[in-house]
mmCIF file of C-alpha atoms in Angstrom:
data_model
loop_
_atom_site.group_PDB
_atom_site.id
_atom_site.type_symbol
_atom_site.label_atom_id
_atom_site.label_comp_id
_atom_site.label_asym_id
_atom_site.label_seq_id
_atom_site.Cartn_x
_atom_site.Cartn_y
_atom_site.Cartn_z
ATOM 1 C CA UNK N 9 3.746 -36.685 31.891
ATOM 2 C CA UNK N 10 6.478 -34.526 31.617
ATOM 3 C CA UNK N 11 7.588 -35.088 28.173
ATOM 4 C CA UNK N 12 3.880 -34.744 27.293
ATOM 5 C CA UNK N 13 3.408 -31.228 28.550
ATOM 6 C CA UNK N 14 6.940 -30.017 27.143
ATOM 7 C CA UNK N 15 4.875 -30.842 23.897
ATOM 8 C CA UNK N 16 2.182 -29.698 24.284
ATOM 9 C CA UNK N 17 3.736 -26.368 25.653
ATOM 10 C CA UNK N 18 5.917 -26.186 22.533
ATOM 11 C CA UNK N 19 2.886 -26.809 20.056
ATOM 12 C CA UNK N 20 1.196 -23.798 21.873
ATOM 13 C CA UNK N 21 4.520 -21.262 22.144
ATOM 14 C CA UNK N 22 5.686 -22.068 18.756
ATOM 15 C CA UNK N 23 3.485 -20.462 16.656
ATOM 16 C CA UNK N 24 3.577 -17.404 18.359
ATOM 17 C CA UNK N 25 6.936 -17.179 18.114
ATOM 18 C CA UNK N 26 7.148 -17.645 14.496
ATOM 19 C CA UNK N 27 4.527 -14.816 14.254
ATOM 20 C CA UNK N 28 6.533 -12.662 16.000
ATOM 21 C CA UNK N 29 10.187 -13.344 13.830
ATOM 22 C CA UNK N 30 7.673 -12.477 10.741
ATOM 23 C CA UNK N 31 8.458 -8.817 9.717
ATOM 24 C CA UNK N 32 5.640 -6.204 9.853
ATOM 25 C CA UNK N 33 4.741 -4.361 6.806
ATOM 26 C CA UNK N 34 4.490 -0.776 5.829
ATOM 27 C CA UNK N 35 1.324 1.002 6.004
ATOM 28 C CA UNK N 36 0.957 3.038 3.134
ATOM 29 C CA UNK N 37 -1.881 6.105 3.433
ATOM 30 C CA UNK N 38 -3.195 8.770 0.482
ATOM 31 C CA UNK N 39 -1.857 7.334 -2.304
ATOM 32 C CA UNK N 40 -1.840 9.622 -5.551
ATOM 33 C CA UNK N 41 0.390 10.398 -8.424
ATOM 34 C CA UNK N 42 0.426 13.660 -10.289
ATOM 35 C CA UNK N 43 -1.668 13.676 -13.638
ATOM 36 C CA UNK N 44 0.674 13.487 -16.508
ATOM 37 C CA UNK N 45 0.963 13.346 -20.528
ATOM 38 C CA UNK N 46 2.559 10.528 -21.987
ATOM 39 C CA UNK N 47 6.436 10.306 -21.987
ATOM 40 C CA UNK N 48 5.687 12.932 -19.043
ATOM 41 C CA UNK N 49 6.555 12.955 -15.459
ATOM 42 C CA UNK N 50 4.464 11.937 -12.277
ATOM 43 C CA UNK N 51 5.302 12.407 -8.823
ATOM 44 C CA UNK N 52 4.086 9.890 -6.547
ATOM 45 C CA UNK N 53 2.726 10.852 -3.420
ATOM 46 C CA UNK N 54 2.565 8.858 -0.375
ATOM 47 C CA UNK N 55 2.637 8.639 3.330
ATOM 48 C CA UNK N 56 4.743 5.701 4.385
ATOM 49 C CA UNK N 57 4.502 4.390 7.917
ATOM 50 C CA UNK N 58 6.928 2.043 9.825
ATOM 51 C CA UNK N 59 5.046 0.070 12.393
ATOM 52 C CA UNK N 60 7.856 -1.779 13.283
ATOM 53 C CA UNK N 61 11.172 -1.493 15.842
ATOM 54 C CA UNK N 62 13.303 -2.059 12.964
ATOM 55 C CA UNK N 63 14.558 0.448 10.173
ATOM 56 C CA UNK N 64 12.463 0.263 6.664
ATOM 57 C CA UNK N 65 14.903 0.437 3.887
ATOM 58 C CA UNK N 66 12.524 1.555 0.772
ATOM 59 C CA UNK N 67 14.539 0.577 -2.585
ATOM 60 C CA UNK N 68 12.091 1.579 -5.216
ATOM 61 C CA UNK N 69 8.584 1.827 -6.441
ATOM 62 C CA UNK N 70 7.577 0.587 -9.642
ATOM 63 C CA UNK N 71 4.471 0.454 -12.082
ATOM 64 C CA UNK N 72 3.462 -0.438 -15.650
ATOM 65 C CA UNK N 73 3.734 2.260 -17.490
ATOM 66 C CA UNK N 74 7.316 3.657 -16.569
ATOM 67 C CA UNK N 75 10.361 2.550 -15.471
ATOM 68 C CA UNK N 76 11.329 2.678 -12.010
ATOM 69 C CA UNK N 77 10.914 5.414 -9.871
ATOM 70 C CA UNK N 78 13.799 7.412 -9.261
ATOM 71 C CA UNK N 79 13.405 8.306 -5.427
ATOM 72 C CA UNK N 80 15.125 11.959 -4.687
ATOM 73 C CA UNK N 81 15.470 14.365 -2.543
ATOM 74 C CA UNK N 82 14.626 17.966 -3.745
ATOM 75 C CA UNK N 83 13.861 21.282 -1.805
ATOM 76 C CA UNK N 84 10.995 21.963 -3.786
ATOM 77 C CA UNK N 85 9.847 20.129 -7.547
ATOM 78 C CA UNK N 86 7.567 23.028 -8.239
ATOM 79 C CA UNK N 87 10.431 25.724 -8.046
ATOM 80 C CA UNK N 88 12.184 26.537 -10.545
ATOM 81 C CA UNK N 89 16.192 26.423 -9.410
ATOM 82 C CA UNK N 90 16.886 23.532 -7.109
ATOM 83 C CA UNK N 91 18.832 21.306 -7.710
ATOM 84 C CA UNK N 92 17.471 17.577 -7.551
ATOM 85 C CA UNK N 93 19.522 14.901 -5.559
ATOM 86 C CA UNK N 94 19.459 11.340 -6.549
ATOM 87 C CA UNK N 95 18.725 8.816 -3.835
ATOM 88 C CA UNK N 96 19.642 5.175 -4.043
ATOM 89 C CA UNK N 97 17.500 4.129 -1.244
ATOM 90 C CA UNK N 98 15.409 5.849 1.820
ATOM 91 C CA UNK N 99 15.616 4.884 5.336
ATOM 92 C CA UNK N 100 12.318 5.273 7.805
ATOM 93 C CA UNK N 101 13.458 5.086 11.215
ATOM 94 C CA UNK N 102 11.576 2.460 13.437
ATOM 95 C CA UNK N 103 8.058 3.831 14.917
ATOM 96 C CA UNK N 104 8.571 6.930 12.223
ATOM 97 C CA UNK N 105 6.347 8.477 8.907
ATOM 98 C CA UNK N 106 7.896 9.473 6.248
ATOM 99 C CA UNK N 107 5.752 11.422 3.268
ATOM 100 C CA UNK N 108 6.674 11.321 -0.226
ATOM 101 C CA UNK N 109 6.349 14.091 -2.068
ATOM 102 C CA UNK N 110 7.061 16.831 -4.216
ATOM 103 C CA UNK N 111 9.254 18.853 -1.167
ATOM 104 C CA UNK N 112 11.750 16.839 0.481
ATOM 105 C CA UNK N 113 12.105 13.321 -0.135
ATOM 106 C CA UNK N 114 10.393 12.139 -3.208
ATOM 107 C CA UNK N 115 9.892 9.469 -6.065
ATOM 108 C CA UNK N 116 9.112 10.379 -9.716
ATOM 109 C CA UNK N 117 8.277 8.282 -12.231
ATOM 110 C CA UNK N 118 9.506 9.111 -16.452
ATOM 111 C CA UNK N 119 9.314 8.869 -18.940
ATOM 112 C CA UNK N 120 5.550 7.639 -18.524
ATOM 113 C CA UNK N 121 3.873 4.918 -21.644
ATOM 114 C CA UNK N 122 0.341 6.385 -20.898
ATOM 115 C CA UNK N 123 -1.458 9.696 -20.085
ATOM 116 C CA UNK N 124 -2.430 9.820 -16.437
ATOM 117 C CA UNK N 125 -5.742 11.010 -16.217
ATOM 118 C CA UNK N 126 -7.459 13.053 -13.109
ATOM 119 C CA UNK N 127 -9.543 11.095 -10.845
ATOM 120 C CA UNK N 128 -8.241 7.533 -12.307
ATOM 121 C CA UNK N 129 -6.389 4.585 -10.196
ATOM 122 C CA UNK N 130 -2.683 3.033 -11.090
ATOM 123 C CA UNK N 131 -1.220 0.609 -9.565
ATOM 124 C CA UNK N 132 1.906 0.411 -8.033
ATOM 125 C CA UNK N 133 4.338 -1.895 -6.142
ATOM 126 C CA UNK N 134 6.644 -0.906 -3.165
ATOM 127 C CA UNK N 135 10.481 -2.120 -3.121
ATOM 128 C CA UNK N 136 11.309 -2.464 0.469
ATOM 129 C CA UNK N 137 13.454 -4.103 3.027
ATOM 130 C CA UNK N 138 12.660 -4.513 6.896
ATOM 131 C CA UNK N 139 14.583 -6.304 9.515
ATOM 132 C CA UNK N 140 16.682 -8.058 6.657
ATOM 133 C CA UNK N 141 13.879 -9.190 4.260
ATOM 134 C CA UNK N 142 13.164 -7.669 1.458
ATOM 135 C CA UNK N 143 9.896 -7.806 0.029
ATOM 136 C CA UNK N 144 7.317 -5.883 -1.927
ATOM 137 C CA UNK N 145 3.937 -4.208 -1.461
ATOM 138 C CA UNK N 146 1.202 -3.869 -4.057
ATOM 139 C CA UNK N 147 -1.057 -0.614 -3.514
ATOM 140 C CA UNK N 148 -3.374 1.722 -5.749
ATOM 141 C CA UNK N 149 -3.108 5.380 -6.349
ATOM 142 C CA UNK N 150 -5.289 7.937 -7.642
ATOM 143 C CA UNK N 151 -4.413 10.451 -9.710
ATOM 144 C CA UNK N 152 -4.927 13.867 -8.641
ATOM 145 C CA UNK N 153 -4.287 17.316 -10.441
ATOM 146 C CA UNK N 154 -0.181 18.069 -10.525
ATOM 147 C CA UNK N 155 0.777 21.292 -7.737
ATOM 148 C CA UNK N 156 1.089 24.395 -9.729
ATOM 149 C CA UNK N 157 5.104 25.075 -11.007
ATOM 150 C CA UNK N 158 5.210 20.722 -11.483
ATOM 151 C CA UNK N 159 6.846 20.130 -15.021
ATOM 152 C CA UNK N 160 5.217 17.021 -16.160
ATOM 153 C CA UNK N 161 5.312 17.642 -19.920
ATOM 154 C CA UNK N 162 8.021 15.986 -21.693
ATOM 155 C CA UNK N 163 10.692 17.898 -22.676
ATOM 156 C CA UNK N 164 10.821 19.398 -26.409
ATOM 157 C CA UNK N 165 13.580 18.972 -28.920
ATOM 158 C CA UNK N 166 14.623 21.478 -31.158
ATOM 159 C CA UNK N 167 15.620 19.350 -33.957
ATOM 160 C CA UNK N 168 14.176 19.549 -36.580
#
């Protein structure tokens, strides 16, 4: 009897545990990138949650029309100036937010293969890492008008 409610006590616990060893995931909120011409720039902006009581370790974001996205930390992208600091990872603190954007921490994506156009929807896949697996995250953004003093326009060469 014994033996048969160890069982039966096992079949019941273990599933919940190996729910709990599974890591959480980000939750991602307002998704947009900056509208763009082609072989522009786009800034992608995001607010990243971390649900979890580990640290989020966010590698990279990627999409299909540009290579990664080079996450940075700059004062301000839409002044003219500052100097822009490259960023080989980000770390959100357990319980915390972080927002990408064009202040602060940030990812841009350039040059881009197609025009982003105002009021459209991208894809885009999150490169992260939480309590030692890494993993990604598919999610949508829409395109939304870029913040006045944003360079998105490729930049001109004056040969000839």
């Amino acid at each position: 009897k014994r033996t048969i409610a160890a069982l039966l006590l096992l079949a019941f616990v273990f599933p919940a545990t190996v729910q709990a060893a599974t890591p959480q995931q980000p939750v991602l909120a307002n998704a947009r990138l900056t509208a763009a011409p082609t072989r522009g720039l786009t800034v992608v902006l995001v607010k990243i949650s971390n649900p979890s009581s580990s640290p989020l370790t966010i590698y990279r974001v990627r999409s299909s029309f540009a290579p990664d996205a080079m996450l940075h930390y700059d004062v301000n992208m839409c002044q003219r100036g500052n100097q822009m600091n490259a960023l080989p990872l980000v770390v959100i603190p357990a319980h915390r937010t972080l927002t990408l954007s064009t202040k602060g921490v940030g990812a841009m994506l350039t040059p881009i293969a197609t025009r982003l156009v105002i009021g459209e929807q991208r894809s885009l896949t999150l490169l992260y890492s939480l309590n030692l697996h890494r993993a990604t995250m598919k999610f949508d953004a829409r395109v939304v008008p870029a913040p006045r003093g944003l360079v998105t326009k490729p930049p001109t060469s004056s040969v000839g």
